[in-house]
Amino acid sequence: MRYRYLGRTGLQVSELSFGAATLGTPGAFGGLPGANWSQFGVNAGDDAVRLVHACHDAGVNFFDTADVYRDGECEELLGLALKDRRDKAVIATKARFRTDPDDINAAGSSRHHLVRAVEASLRRLGTDYIDVLYLHGADPRTSLEETLGALDDLVRAGKLRYIGCSNFPGWQLMKALDISDHRNLARFAAYQGYYNLGARELEHEIVPAAADQGVGITVWSPLAGGFFSGKYRRGQEVSADFRLAHEGPASIAPLTDREQAYDVVEVLDGIARERGVSIAQVALNWVLSKPAVTSVVFGASRPGQLQDNLGTVEWELTTEERQHLDAVSDRPAPYPYWHMRAIAGDRNLPGDIQP
């Protein structure tokens, strides 16, 4: 296993982080909008513990979950699995979405909800502190001043070590960092975003901002809900056993262009055959090679799937392979980025301006 620093912090985390969303008995993702992975998951608690232990034994020290995953059961199982390994594990969880359908204030990024959400996550995880707490999404109603003030208090109280955000637009990320810097509040150390060979929108705003501001990027759904695992091919019917055959997972891990994604799979397949690795490893390797990326969140519900994903860090793409994947997955840039690309050759531009 290889390790990278999380943004500007001195915290080292594994390049691969285990996503605990598949842990637990079948059930919906709590208050997460549009998600219902009811048929997926590790059904037995002992199986879940063994899976987490296998990750940790392989060098994975970064574990990712959220309070709404299977109504908190994921946090409980992850905490149980890491109970005797807590000091050597980095646990990240999230708060923002609704945790109680009968409580009008059990959602959002208000001080009221965040304090209660953190206390509840600490109980479920069976720990005194959370290493990284992400805001699971933007809250247009609550001011960032209130949110960041509450998170800073939780950091100063020792209940959180670091904070981050997930699924924020670029302008809100920068606004939050500016508020933290000017008010001497805890600063976002990490950004978790959706990024893969079929969805490269993160590159326009978030990646440059993160690189400039020293924010480490962690990536969710690097295989686009399993599309880039090699199971899905053009012209083939999607089996009911596969995740993308169901509306919920597909809707929260969309592909920009399904036909182009099939073209990407063909290139992935060619590289995988030549290198003697799996298609999933090639796709994960590509994400790990991108600027500002600290760690890639992967999921697994079977030991064989787990071992294959872990093999990603045992090799690296060549420059030519990476460029081939860049080209086949490239999309027309939105404004003003197409304009920036068009004038990139202007010799009068400052050298630090990139298209």
Tab-separated table of C-alpha atoms in Angstrom:
chain	number	residue	atom	x	y	z
A	1	MET	CA	0.000	0.000	0.000
A	2	ARG	CA	1.097	3.558	-0.692
A	3	TYR	CA	0.177	6.621	1.350
A	4	ARG	CA	-0.327	10.310	0.618
A	5	TYR	CA	-0.748	13.374	2.804
A	6	LEU	CA	-4.322	14.613	3.097
A	7	GLY	CA	-4.096	18.078	1.581
A	8	ARG	CA	-1.872	20.403	3.602
A	9	THR	CA	-2.194	18.321	6.741
A	10	GLY	CA	0.446	15.996	8.149
A	11	LEU	CA	-2.054	13.129	8.150
A	12	GLN	CA	-1.065	10.234	5.893
A	13	VAL	CA	-3.837	8.123	4.418
A	14	SER	CA	-3.784	5.135	2.092
A	15	GLU	CA	-4.233	5.777	-1.620
A	16	LEU	CA	-7.170	3.390	-1.483
A	17	SER	CA	-9.843	3.974	1.145
A	18	PHE	CA	-12.491	1.405	1.931
A	19	GLY	CA	-16.040	2.595	1.424
A	20	ALA	CA	-18.256	1.031	4.066
A	21	ALA	CA	-21.525	1.730	2.231
A	22	THR	CA	-21.830	-1.962	1.361
A	23	LEU	CA	-21.660	-3.057	4.990
A	24	GLY	CA	-24.861	-4.052	6.724
A	25	THR	CA	-28.140	-5.770	6.145
A	26	PRO	CA	-30.025	-4.882	2.942
A	27	GLY	CA	-31.813	-1.587	3.279
A	28	ALA	CA	-32.130	1.919	1.902
A	29	PHE	CA	-29.505	4.601	2.349
A	30	GLY	CA	-31.485	6.401	5.015
A	31	GLY	CA	-32.076	10.031	4.100
A	32	LEU	CA	-29.789	10.116	1.058
A	33	PRO	CA	-31.964	11.383	-1.811
A	34	GLY	CA	-32.566	9.027	-4.727
A	35	ALA	CA	-30.579	6.117	-3.292
A	36	ASN	CA	-31.953	2.672	-2.587
A	37	TRP	CA	-29.406	-0.097	-2.767
A	38	SER	CA	-31.648	-2.478	-0.858
A	39	GLN	CA	-30.403	-5.612	-2.575
A	40	PHE	CA	-26.695	-4.955	-1.999
A	41	GLY	CA	-24.612	-5.386	1.109
A	42	VAL	CA	-22.781	-7.766	3.381
A	43	ASN	CA	-25.595	-9.444	5.252
A	44	ALA	CA	-23.744	-10.965	8.207
A	45	GLY	CA	-21.983	-8.800	10.771
A	46	ASP	CA	-19.068	-11.230	10.991
A	47	ASP	CA	-18.590	-11.083	7.224
A	48	ALA	CA	-18.456	-7.299	7.394
A	49	VAL	CA	-15.843	-7.396	10.151
A	50	ARG	CA	-13.706	-9.861	8.198
A	51	LEU	CA	-13.873	-7.634	5.120
A	52	VAL	CA	-12.720	-4.567	7.079
A	53	HIS	CA	-9.936	-6.563	8.732
A	54	ALA	CA	-8.737	-7.830	5.342
A	55	CYS	CA	-8.506	-4.212	4.148
A	56	HIS	CA	-6.611	-3.096	7.219
A	57	ASP	CA	-4.248	-6.071	7.078
A	58	ALA	CA	-3.445	-5.111	3.464
A	59	GLY	CA	-2.378	-1.622	4.566
A	60	VAL	CA	-5.606	0.339	4.074
A	61	ASN	CA	-5.823	2.803	6.959
A	62	PHE	CA	-8.558	5.091	5.553
A	63	PHE	CA	-12.200	4.079	5.996
A	64	ASP	CA	-15.168	6.000	4.647
A	65	THR	CA	-18.791	5.945	5.799
A	66	ALA	CA	-21.741	8.279	6.511
A	67	ASP	CA	-24.477	8.615	9.092
A	68	VAL	CA	-27.220	7.895	6.521
A	69	TYR	CA	-25.723	4.711	5.084
A	70	ARG	CA	-28.212	1.967	5.990
A	71	ASP	CA	-29.640	4.210	8.693
A	72	GLY	CA	-26.423	4.180	10.703
A	73	GLU	CA	-25.736	0.460	10.573
A	74	CYS	CA	-22.636	1.009	8.424
A	75	GLU	CA	-21.100	3.172	11.134
A	76	GLU	CA	-21.937	0.577	13.768
A	77	LEU	CA	-20.320	-2.269	11.832
A	78	LEU	CA	-17.261	-0.211	10.927
A	79	GLY	CA	-16.813	0.819	14.555
A	80	LEU	CA	-17.156	-2.792	15.677
A	81	ALA	CA	-14.602	-3.990	13.127
A	82	LEU	CA	-12.062	-1.318	14.082
A	83	LYS	CA	-12.664	-1.433	17.827
A	84	ASP	CA	-9.268	-2.996	18.605
A	85	ARG	CA	-7.513	-1.204	15.739
A	86	ARG	CA	-8.795	2.324	16.294
A	87	ASP	CA	-5.429	4.010	16.839
A	88	LYS	CA	-4.158	2.791	13.460
A	89	ALA	CA	-7.276	3.646	11.469
A	90	VAL	CA	-8.427	6.933	9.951
A	91	ILE	CA	-12.215	7.073	9.981
A	92	ALA	CA	-14.142	9.516	7.816
A	93	THR	CA	-17.891	9.965	8.077
A	94	LYS	CA	-20.413	12.511	6.877
A	95	ALA	CA	-23.338	14.601	8.082
A	96	ARG	CA	-25.912	16.757	6.298
A	97	PHE	CA	-28.789	14.573	5.088
A	98	ARG	CA	-31.941	13.709	7.033
A	99	THR	CA	-31.468	11.208	9.840
A	100	ASP	CA	-34.982	11.270	11.298
A	101	PRO	CA	-38.105	11.628	9.120
A	102	ASP	CA	-40.119	12.809	12.122
A	103	ASP	CA	-37.763	15.615	13.171
A	104	ILE	CA	-37.875	18.771	11.072
A	105	ASN	CA	-34.404	19.817	12.308
A	106	ALA	CA	-32.697	16.458	11.682
A	107	ALA	CA	-31.121	17.616	8.425
A	108	GLY	CA	-28.930	20.348	7.018
A	109	SER	CA	-25.741	22.011	8.194
A	110	SER	CA	-27.088	24.042	11.090
A	111	ARG	CA	-25.252	24.049	14.415
A	112	HIS	CA	-28.268	22.275	15.892
A	113	HIS	CA	-28.108	19.351	13.473
A	114	LEU	CA	-24.334	19.026	13.133
A	115	VAL	CA	-23.682	18.812	16.865
A	116	ARG	CA	-26.352	16.144	17.280
A	117	ALA	CA	-25.182	14.276	14.167
A	118	VAL	CA	-21.584	14.150	15.371
A	119	GLU	CA	-22.625	12.918	18.819
A	120	ALA	CA	-24.747	10.182	17.211
A	121	SER	CA	-21.933	9.110	14.875
A	122	LEU	CA	-19.490	8.930	17.785
A	123	ARG	CA	-21.880	6.607	19.620
A	124	ARG	CA	-22.404	4.350	16.612
A	125	LEU	CA	-18.700	4.211	15.769
A	126	GLY	CA	-17.827	3.544	19.409
A	127	THR	CA	-15.063	6.137	19.423
A	128	ASP	CA	-14.169	9.409	21.139
A	129	TYR	CA	-13.236	11.240	17.950
A	130	ILE	CA	-13.828	11.277	14.210
A	131	ASP	CA	-10.725	11.733	12.072
A	132	VAL	CA	-12.465	13.443	9.142
A	133	LEU	CA	-16.018	14.764	9.042
A	134	TYR	CA	-17.348	15.761	5.635
A	135	LEU	CA	-20.369	17.916	5.049
A	136	HIS	CA	-22.230	15.469	2.792
A	137	GLY	CA	-23.557	18.220	0.541
A	138	ALA	CA	-24.184	21.935	0.386
A	139	ASP	CA	-26.960	23.467	2.494
A	140	PRO	CA	-28.347	26.542	0.710
A	141	ARG	CA	-30.358	27.619	3.764
A	142	THR	CA	-27.696	27.684	6.489
A	143	SER	CA	-24.945	30.299	6.358
A	144	LEU	CA	-21.414	28.981	6.000
A	145	GLU	CA	-20.454	31.154	8.975
A	146	GLU	CA	-22.805	29.183	11.224
A	147	THR	CA	-21.723	25.838	9.799
A	148	LEU	CA	-17.994	26.501	10.002
A	149	GLY	CA	-18.326	27.971	13.493
A	150	ALA	CA	-20.034	24.801	14.700
A	151	LEU	CA	-17.422	22.572	13.068
A	152	ASP	CA	-14.613	24.648	14.576
A	153	ASP	CA	-16.121	24.219	18.044
A	154	LEU	CA	-16.285	20.449	17.502
A	155	VAL	CA	-12.647	20.409	16.407
A	156	ARG	CA	-11.579	22.438	19.444
A	157	ALA	CA	-13.571	20.068	21.671
A	158	GLY	CA	-11.538	17.149	20.311
A	159	LYS	CA	-14.511	15.403	18.724
A	160	LEU	CA	-13.267	16.040	15.174
A	161	ARG	CA	-9.654	15.995	13.974
A	162	TYR	CA	-10.216	17.381	10.468
A	163	ILE	CA	-13.147	18.639	8.426
A	164	GLY	CA	-14.020	18.487	4.757
A	165	CYS	CA	-16.878	18.860	2.325
A	166	SER	CA	-18.436	16.699	-0.336
A	167	ASN	CA	-20.397	17.544	-3.483
A	168	PHE	CA	-19.915	21.302	-3.045
A	169	PRO	CA	-19.751	23.604	-6.073
A	170	GLY	CA	-16.418	25.312	-6.559
A	171	TRP	CA	-17.575	28.759	-5.464
A	172	GLN	CA	-18.875	27.433	-2.139
A	173	LEU	CA	-15.633	25.562	-1.494
A	174	MET	CA	-13.654	28.759	-2.041
A	175	LYS	CA	-16.077	30.856	-0.003
A	176	ALA	CA	-15.811	28.421	2.908
A	177	LEU	CA	-12.009	28.453	2.771
A	178	ASP	CA	-12.016	32.251	2.712
A	179	ILE	CA	-14.308	32.444	5.753
A	180	SER	CA	-12.130	29.986	7.664
A	181	ASP	CA	-8.942	31.846	6.819
A	182	HIS	CA	-10.319	35.263	7.788
A	183	ARG	CA	-11.989	34.091	11.003
A	184	ASN	CA	-9.266	31.682	12.092
A	185	LEU	CA	-11.623	28.697	11.970
A	186	ALA	CA	-10.866	25.089	11.170
A	187	ARG	CA	-10.359	24.784	7.426
A	188	PHE	CA	-11.573	22.150	4.983
A	189	ALA	CA	-8.681	19.719	4.587
A	190	ALA	CA	-10.417	17.455	2.093
A	191	TYR	CA	-13.022	17.478	-0.644
A	192	GLN	CA	-14.833	14.282	-1.597
A	193	GLY	CA	-16.252	14.296	-5.095
A	194	TYR	CA	-17.639	12.174	-7.905
A	195	TYR	CA	-14.877	11.584	-10.436
A	196	ASN	CA	-14.210	8.849	-12.983
A	197	LEU	CA	-13.546	8.228	-16.664
A	198	GLY	CA	-17.197	8.811	-17.453
A	199	ALA	CA	-17.653	11.960	-15.368
A	200	ARG	CA	-14.780	14.436	-15.441
A	201	GLU	CA	-16.651	17.604	-14.447
A	202	LEU	CA	-14.588	17.840	-11.261
A	203	GLU	CA	-11.613	18.932	-13.367
A	204	HIS	CA	-13.116	22.308	-14.306
A	205	GLU	CA	-13.441	23.985	-10.899
A	206	ILE	CA	-12.758	21.629	-7.980
A	207	VAL	CA	-9.410	20.131	-9.012
A	208	PRO	CA	-7.745	23.508	-9.745
A	209	ALA	CA	-9.164	25.012	-6.549
A	210	ALA	CA	-8.051	22.052	-4.451
A	211	ALA	CA	-4.564	22.081	-5.937
A	212	ASP	CA	-4.269	25.838	-5.362
A	213	GLN	CA	-5.638	25.752	-1.809
A	214	GLY	CA	-3.997	22.564	-0.549
A	215	VAL	CA	-7.216	20.596	-0.203
A	216	GLY	CA	-6.878	16.852	-0.692
A	217	ILE	CA	-9.408	15.248	-3.025
A	218	THR	CA	-10.944	11.913	-2.142
A	219	VAL	CA	-12.997	10.308	-4.874
A	220	TRP	CA	-16.330	8.527	-4.559
A	221	SER	CA	-17.614	6.115	-7.206
A	222	PRO	CA	-14.341	6.004	-9.206
A	223	LEU	CA	-15.836	3.109	-11.207
A	224	ALA	CA	-19.135	4.941	-11.881
A	225	GLY	CA	-21.241	2.562	-9.840
A	226	GLY	CA	-19.344	-0.419	-11.255
A	227	PHE	CA	-19.640	0.559	-14.930
A	228	PHE	CA	-15.854	0.593	-15.340
A	229	SER	CA	-15.388	-2.790	-13.694
A	230	GLY	CA	-15.741	-4.550	-17.036
A	231	LYS	CA	-19.158	-6.035	-16.322
A	232	TYR	CA	-20.984	-3.715	-18.711
A	233	ARG	CA	-20.463	-3.907	-22.474
A	234	ARG	CA	-22.124	-2.276	-25.445
A	235	GLY	CA	-25.075	-4.286	-26.749
A	236	GLN	CA	-25.255	-6.612	-23.758
A	237	GLU	CA	-28.268	-6.751	-21.454
A	238	VAL	CA	-27.525	-5.615	-17.907
A	239	SER	CA	-28.078	-8.452	-15.450
A	240	ALA	CA	-30.547	-7.828	-12.634
A	241	ASP	CA	-27.749	-8.805	-10.232
A	242	PHE	CA	-25.683	-5.784	-11.265
A	243	ARG	CA	-26.013	-2.453	-9.528
A	244	LEU	CA	-26.593	-0.343	-12.641
A	245	ALA	CA	-29.700	-2.364	-13.490
A	246	HIS	CA	-31.452	-0.527	-10.653
A	247	GLU	CA	-32.613	3.058	-10.757
A	248	GLY	CA	-31.223	4.317	-7.447
A	249	PRO	CA	-27.477	3.676	-7.850
A	250	ALA	CA	-27.482	4.712	-11.512
A	251	SER	CA	-29.149	8.017	-10.699
A	252	ILE	CA	-26.495	9.037	-8.162
A	253	ALA	CA	-23.525	7.825	-10.234
A	254	PRO	CA	-24.438	9.115	-13.702
A	255	LEU	CA	-22.303	8.896	-16.821
A	256	THR	CA	-21.976	12.011	-18.960
A	257	ASP	CA	-22.285	9.995	-22.169
A	258	ARG	CA	-23.124	6.268	-21.995
A	259	GLU	CA	-21.941	5.545	-25.559
A	260	GLN	CA	-18.629	7.295	-24.941
A	261	ALA	CA	-18.308	5.319	-21.707
A	262	TYR	CA	-18.531	2.097	-23.713
A	263	ASP	CA	-15.665	3.392	-25.864
A	264	VAL	CA	-13.688	3.971	-22.670
A	265	VAL	CA	-14.375	0.401	-21.534
A	266	GLU	CA	-12.890	-0.908	-24.791
A	267	VAL	CA	-9.685	1.058	-24.185
A	268	LEU	CA	-9.600	-0.090	-20.561
A	269	ASP	CA	-9.990	-3.669	-21.728
A	270	GLY	CA	-7.072	-3.347	-24.136
A	271	ILE	CA	-4.762	-1.931	-21.466
A	272	ALA	CA	-5.901	-4.531	-18.936
A	273	ARG	CA	-5.162	-7.412	-21.304
A	274	GLU	CA	-1.732	-6.038	-22.181
A	275	ARG	CA	-0.775	-5.427	-18.542
A	276	GLY	CA	-2.358	-8.620	-17.159
A	277	VAL	CA	-4.603	-6.759	-14.706
A	278	SER	CA	-8.338	-6.199	-14.309
A	279	ILE	CA	-10.310	-3.459	-16.049
A	280	ALA	CA	-11.268	-2.057	-12.626
A	281	GLN	CA	-7.610	-1.703	-11.675
A	282	VAL	CA	-6.903	0.307	-14.822
A	283	ALA	CA	-9.835	2.643	-14.143
A	284	LEU	CA	-8.820	3.146	-10.507
A	285	ASN	CA	-5.215	3.724	-11.543
A	286	TRP	CA	-6.288	6.497	-13.902
A	287	VAL	CA	-8.126	8.352	-11.114
A	288	LEU	CA	-5.154	7.998	-8.757
A	289	SER	CA	-2.898	9.543	-11.401
A	290	LYS	CA	-4.859	12.813	-11.549
A	291	PRO	CA	-3.736	16.088	-9.868
A	292	ALA	CA	-4.734	16.784	-6.246
A	293	VAL	CA	-6.223	13.304	-5.725
A	294	THR	CA	-5.234	11.923	-2.330
A	295	SER	CA	-7.304	8.767	-2.047
A	296	VAL	CA	-9.880	6.777	-4.003
A	297	VAL	CA	-12.846	5.257	-2.179
A	298	PHE	CA	-13.593	1.727	-3.329
A	299	GLY	CA	-16.252	-0.704	-2.216
A	300	ALA	CA	-16.302	-4.467	-2.054
A	301	SER	CA	-18.793	-7.066	-0.896
A	302	ARG	CA	-16.710	-10.155	-1.697
A	303	PRO	CA	-13.124	-11.133	-0.748
A	304	GLY	CA	-12.160	-11.682	-4.414
A	305	GLN	CA	-13.426	-8.243	-5.398
A	306	LEU	CA	-11.547	-6.746	-2.471
A	307	GLN	CA	-8.242	-8.370	-3.393
A	308	ASP	CA	-8.546	-7.280	-7.001
A	309	ASN	CA	-9.149	-3.646	-6.036
A	310	LEU	CA	-6.215	-3.715	-3.629
A	311	GLY	CA	-3.975	-4.792	-6.511
A	312	THR	CA	-4.423	-1.333	-8.057
A	313	VAL	CA	-1.499	0.119	-6.108
A	314	GLU	CA	0.940	-2.584	-7.238
A	315	TRP	CA	1.503	-0.978	-10.639
A	316	GLU	CA	1.098	2.350	-12.486
A	317	LEU	CA	-0.134	3.448	-15.887
A	318	THR	CA	2.452	4.601	-18.397
A	319	THR	CA	2.259	8.139	-19.734
A	320	GLU	CA	1.004	6.824	-23.061
A	321	GLU	CA	-1.736	4.736	-21.433
A	322	ARG	CA	-2.858	7.673	-19.341
A	323	GLN	CA	-2.962	9.965	-22.364
A	324	HIS	CA	-4.972	7.388	-24.324
A	325	LEU	CA	-7.570	7.247	-21.545
A	326	ASP	CA	-7.582	11.050	-21.285
A	327	ALA	CA	-8.321	11.311	-24.989
A	328	VAL	CA	-11.078	8.695	-25.216
A	329	SER	CA	-12.886	10.119	-22.164
A	330	ASP	CA	-12.485	13.798	-23.064
A	331	ARG	CA	-15.627	15.934	-23.326
A	332	PRO	CA	-16.284	19.412	-24.733
A	333	ALA	CA	-15.461	21.936	-22.044
A	334	PRO	CA	-18.183	24.307	-20.789
A	335	TYR	CA	-17.717	28.068	-20.930
A	336	PRO	CA	-15.377	29.707	-20.013
A	337	TYR	CA	-13.086	26.670	-20.240
A	338	TRP	CA	-13.452	26.184	-23.989
A	339	HIS	CA	-12.436	29.823	-24.347
A	340	MET	CA	-9.424	29.310	-22.102
A	341	ARG	CA	-8.395	26.314	-24.189
A	342	ALA	CA	-8.785	28.339	-27.386
A	343	ILE	CA	-6.418	31.065	-26.232
A	344	ALA	CA	-3.974	28.772	-24.416
A	345	GLY	CA	-1.482	29.188	-27.219
A	346	ASP	CA	-1.313	32.963	-26.819
A	347	ARG	CA	2.319	33.692	-25.962
A	348	ASN	CA	1.308	36.849	-24.094
A	349	LEU	CA	-0.518	34.875	-21.415
A	350	PRO	CA	1.225	34.527	-18.025
A	351	GLY	CA	2.915	31.177	-17.733
A	352	ASP	CA	0.813	30.039	-14.788
A	353	ILE	CA	-2.501	30.287	-16.659
A	354	GLN	CA	-3.615	26.848	-17.806
A	355	PRO	CA	-6.491	25.915	-20.111
